PDB file of C-alpha atoms in Angstrom:
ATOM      1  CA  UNK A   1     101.214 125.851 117.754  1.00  0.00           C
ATOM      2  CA  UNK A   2      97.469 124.866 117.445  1.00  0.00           C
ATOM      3  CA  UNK A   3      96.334 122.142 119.239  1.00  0.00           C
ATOM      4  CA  UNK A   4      96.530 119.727 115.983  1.00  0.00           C
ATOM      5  CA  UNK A   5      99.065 117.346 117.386  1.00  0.00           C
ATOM      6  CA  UNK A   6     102.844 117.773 117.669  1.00  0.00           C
ATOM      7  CA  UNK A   7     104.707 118.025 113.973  1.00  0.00           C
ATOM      8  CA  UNK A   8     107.307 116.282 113.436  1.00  0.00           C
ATOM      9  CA  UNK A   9     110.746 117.947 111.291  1.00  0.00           C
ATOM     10  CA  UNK A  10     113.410 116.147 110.207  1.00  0.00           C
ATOM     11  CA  UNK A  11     116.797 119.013 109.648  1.00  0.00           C
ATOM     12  CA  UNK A  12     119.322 118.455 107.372  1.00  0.00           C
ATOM     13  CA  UNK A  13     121.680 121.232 107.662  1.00  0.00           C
ATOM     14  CA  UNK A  14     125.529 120.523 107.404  1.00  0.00           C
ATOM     15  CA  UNK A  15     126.143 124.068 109.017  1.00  0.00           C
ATOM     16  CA  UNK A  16     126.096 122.617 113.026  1.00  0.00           C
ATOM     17  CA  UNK A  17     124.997 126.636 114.146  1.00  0.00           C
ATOM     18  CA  UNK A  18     122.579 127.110 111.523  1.00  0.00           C
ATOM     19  CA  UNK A  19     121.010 123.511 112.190  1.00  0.00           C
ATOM     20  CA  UNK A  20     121.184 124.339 116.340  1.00  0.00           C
ATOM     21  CA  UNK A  21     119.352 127.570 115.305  1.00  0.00           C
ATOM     22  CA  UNK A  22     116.287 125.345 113.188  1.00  0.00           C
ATOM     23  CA  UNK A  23     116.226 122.897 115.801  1.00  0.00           C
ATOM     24  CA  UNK A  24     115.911 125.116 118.458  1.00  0.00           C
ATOM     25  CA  UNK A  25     113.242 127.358 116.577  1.00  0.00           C
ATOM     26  CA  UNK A  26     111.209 124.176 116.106  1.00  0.00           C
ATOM     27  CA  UNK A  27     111.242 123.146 119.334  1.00  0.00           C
ATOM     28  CA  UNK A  28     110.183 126.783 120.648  1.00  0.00           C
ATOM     29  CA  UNK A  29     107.589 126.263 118.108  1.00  0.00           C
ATOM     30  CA  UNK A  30     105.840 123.157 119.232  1.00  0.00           C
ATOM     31  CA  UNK A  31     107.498 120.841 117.038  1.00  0.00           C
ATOM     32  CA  UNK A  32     108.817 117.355 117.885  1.00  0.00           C
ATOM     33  CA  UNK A  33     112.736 117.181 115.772  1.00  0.00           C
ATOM     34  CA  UNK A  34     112.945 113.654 114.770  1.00  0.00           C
ATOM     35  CA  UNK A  35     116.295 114.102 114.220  1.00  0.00           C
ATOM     36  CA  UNK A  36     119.522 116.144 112.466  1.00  0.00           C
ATOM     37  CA  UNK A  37     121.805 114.773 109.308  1.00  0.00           C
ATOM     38  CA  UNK A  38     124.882 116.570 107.792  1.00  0.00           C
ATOM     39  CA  UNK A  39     125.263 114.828 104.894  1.00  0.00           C
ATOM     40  CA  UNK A  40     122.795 112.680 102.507  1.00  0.00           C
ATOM     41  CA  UNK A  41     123.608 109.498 103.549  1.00  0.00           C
ATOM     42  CA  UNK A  42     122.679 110.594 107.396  1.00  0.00           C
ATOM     43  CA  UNK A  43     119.739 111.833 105.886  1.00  0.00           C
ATOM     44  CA  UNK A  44     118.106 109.006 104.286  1.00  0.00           C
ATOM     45  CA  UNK A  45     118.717 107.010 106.872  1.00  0.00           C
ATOM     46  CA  UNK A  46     117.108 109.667 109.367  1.00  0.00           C
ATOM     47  CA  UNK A  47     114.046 110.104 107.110  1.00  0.00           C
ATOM     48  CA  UNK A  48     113.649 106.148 106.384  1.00  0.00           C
ATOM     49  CA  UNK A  49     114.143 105.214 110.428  1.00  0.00           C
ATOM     50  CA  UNK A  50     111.808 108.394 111.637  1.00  0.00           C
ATOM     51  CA  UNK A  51     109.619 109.941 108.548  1.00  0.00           C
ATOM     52  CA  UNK A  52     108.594 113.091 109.748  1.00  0.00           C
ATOM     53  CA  UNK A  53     106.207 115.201 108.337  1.00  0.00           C
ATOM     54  CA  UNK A  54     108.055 118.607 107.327  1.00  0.00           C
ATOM     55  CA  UNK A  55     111.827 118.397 105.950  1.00  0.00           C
ATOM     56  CA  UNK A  56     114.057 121.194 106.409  1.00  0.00           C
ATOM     57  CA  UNK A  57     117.030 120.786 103.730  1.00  0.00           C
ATOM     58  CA  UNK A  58     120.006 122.570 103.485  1.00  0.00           C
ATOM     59  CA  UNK A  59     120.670 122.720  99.165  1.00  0.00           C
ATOM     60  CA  UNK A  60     124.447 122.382  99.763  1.00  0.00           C
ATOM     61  CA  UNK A  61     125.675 119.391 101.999  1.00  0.00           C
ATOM     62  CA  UNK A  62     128.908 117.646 103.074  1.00  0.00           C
ATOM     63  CA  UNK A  63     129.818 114.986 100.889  1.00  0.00           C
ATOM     64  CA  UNK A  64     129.155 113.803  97.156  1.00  0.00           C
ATOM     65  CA  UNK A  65     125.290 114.082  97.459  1.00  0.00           C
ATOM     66  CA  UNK A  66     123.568 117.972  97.475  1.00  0.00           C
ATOM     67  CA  UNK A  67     120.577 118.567  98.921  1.00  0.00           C
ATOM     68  CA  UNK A  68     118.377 118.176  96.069  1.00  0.00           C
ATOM     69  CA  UNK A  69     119.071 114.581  95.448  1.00  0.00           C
ATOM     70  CA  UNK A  70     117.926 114.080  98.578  1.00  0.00           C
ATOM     71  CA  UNK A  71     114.495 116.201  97.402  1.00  0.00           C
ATOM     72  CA  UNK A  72     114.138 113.619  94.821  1.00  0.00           C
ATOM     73  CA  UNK A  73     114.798 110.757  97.055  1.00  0.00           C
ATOM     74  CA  UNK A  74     111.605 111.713  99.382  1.00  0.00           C
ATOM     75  CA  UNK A  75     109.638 112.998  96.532  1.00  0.00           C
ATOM     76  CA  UNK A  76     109.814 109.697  95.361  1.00  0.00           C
ATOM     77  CA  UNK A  77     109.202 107.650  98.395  1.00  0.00           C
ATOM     78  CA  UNK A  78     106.939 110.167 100.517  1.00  0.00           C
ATOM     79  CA  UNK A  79     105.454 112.910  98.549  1.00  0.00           C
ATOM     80  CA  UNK A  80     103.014 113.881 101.265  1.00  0.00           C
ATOM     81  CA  UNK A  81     106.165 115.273 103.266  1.00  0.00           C
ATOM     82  CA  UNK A  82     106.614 118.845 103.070  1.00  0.00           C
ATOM     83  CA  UNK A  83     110.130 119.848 101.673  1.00  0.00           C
ATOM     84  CA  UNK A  84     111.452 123.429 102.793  1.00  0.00           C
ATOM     85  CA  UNK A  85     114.670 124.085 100.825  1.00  0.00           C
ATOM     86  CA  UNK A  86     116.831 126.282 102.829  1.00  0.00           C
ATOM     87  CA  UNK A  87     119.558 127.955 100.576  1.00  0.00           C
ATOM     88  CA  UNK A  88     122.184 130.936 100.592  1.00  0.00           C
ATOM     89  CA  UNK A  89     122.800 130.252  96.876  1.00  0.00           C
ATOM     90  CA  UNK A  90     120.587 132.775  94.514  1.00  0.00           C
ATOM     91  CA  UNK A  91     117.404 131.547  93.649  1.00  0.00           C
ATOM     92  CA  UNK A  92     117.563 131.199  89.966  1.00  0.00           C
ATOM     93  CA  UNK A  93     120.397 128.792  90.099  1.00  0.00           C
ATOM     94  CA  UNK A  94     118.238 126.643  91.915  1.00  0.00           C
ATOM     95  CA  UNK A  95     115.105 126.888  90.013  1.00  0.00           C
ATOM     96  CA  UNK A  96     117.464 125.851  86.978  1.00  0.00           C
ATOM     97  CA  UNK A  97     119.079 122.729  88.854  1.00  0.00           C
ATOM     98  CA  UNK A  98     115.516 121.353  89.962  1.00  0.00           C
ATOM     99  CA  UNK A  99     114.646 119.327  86.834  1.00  0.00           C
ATOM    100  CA  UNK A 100     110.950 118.627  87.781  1.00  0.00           C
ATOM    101  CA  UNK A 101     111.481 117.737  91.716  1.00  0.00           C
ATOM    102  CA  UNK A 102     110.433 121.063  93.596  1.00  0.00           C
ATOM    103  CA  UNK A 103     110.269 121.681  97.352  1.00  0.00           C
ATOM    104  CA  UNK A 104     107.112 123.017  98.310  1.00  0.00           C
ATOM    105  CA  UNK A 105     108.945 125.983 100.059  1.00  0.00           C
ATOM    106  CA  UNK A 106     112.237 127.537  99.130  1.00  0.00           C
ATOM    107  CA  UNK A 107     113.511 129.572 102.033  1.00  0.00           C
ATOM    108  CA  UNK A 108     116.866 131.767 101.384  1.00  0.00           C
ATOM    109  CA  UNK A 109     118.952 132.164 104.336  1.00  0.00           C
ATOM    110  CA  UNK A 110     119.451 133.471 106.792  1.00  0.00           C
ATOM    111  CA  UNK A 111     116.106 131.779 107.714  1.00  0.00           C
ATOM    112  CA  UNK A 112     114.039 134.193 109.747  1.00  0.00           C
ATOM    113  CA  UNK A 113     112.654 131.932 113.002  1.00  0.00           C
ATOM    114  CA  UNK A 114     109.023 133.701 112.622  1.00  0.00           C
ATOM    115  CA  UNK A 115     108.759 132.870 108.952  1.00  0.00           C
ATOM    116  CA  UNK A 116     110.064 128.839 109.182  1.00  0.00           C
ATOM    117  CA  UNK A 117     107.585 128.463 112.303  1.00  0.00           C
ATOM    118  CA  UNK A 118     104.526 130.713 110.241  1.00  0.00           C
ATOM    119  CA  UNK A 119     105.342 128.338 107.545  1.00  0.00           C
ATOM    120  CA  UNK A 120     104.819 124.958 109.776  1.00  0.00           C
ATOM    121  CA  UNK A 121     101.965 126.557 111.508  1.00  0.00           C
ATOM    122  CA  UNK A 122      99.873 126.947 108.400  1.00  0.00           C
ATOM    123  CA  UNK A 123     101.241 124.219 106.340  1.00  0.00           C
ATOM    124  CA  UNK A 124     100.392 121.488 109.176  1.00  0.00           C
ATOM    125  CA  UNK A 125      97.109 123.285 110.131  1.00  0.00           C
ATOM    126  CA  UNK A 126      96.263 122.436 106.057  1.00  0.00           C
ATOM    127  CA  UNK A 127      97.829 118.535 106.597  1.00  0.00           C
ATOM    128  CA  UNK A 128      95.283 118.222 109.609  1.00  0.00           C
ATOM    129  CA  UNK A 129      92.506 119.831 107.797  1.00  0.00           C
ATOM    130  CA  UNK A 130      92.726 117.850 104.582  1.00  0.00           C
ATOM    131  CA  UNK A 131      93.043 114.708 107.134  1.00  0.00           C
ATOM    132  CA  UNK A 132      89.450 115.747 108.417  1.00  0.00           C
ATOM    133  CA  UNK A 133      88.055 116.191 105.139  1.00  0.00           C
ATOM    134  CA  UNK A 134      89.048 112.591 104.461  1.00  0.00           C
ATOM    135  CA  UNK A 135      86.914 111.548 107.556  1.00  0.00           C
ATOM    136  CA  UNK A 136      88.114 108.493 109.433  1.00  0.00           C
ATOM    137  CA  UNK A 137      89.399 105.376 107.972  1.00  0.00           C
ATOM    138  CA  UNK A 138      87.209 102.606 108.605  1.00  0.00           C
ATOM    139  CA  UNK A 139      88.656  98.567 108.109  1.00  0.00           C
ATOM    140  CA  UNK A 140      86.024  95.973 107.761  1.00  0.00           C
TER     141      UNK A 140
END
């Protein structure tokens, strides 16, 4: 990982190996996990208590709430956090459930390691560089 600062990735995953695998491909990547949820209610409560600033969310989660209520949720209340939709379910059953909310990445699993960590690589290298553009915030 460039030396930008340490992202930060949230993982919602109900699949325990599959969420071990992001979490540890993260890690290996330079990125600081802020935390795992199962379920949306975990996950709203993770992303509220720690925002982080990339989202990986599994599209089909444990309990009454799928993953892309939980897209709408953050769209809503963050939409500078990037969204990576990670899905097993084919691609143009998504696109038709979306209804206007859209993660900025749709991965299909299995999620290849090098492609999730290319992804956060270039995605937070463009975070940093719009930051500089901005220039520093000054208070008076």
């Amino acid at each position: 990982m460039p030396a930008l600062g340490q992202p930060k990735v949230a993982i919602v995953e109900d699949d325990e190996i599959l969420a071990f695998m992001l979490d540890e491909t993260c890690k290996s990547a330079g990125c600081q996990v802020v935390g795992r949820a199962a379920n949306a209610r975990d996950a709203l409560r993770l992303l509220r208590d720690a925002p982080p600033d990339f989202l990986i969310l599994d599209f089909a989660l444990d309990g009454d709430h799928d993953g892309l209520e939980v897209l709408e949720a953050v769209k809503k209340a963050s939409p500078d956090m990037f969204t990576i939709l990670v899905t097993g379910w084919d691609l143009n059953d998504i696109a038709a459930r979306l209804d206007g909310i859209e993660p900025d990445r749709i991965l299909r699993k299995p999620v290849m390691p090098h492609v999730l960590t290319s992804l956060i690589e270039t995605s937070f290298a463009a975070k940093q560089d719009r930051r500089d553009e901005a220039g520093p915030v000054t208070t008076h």
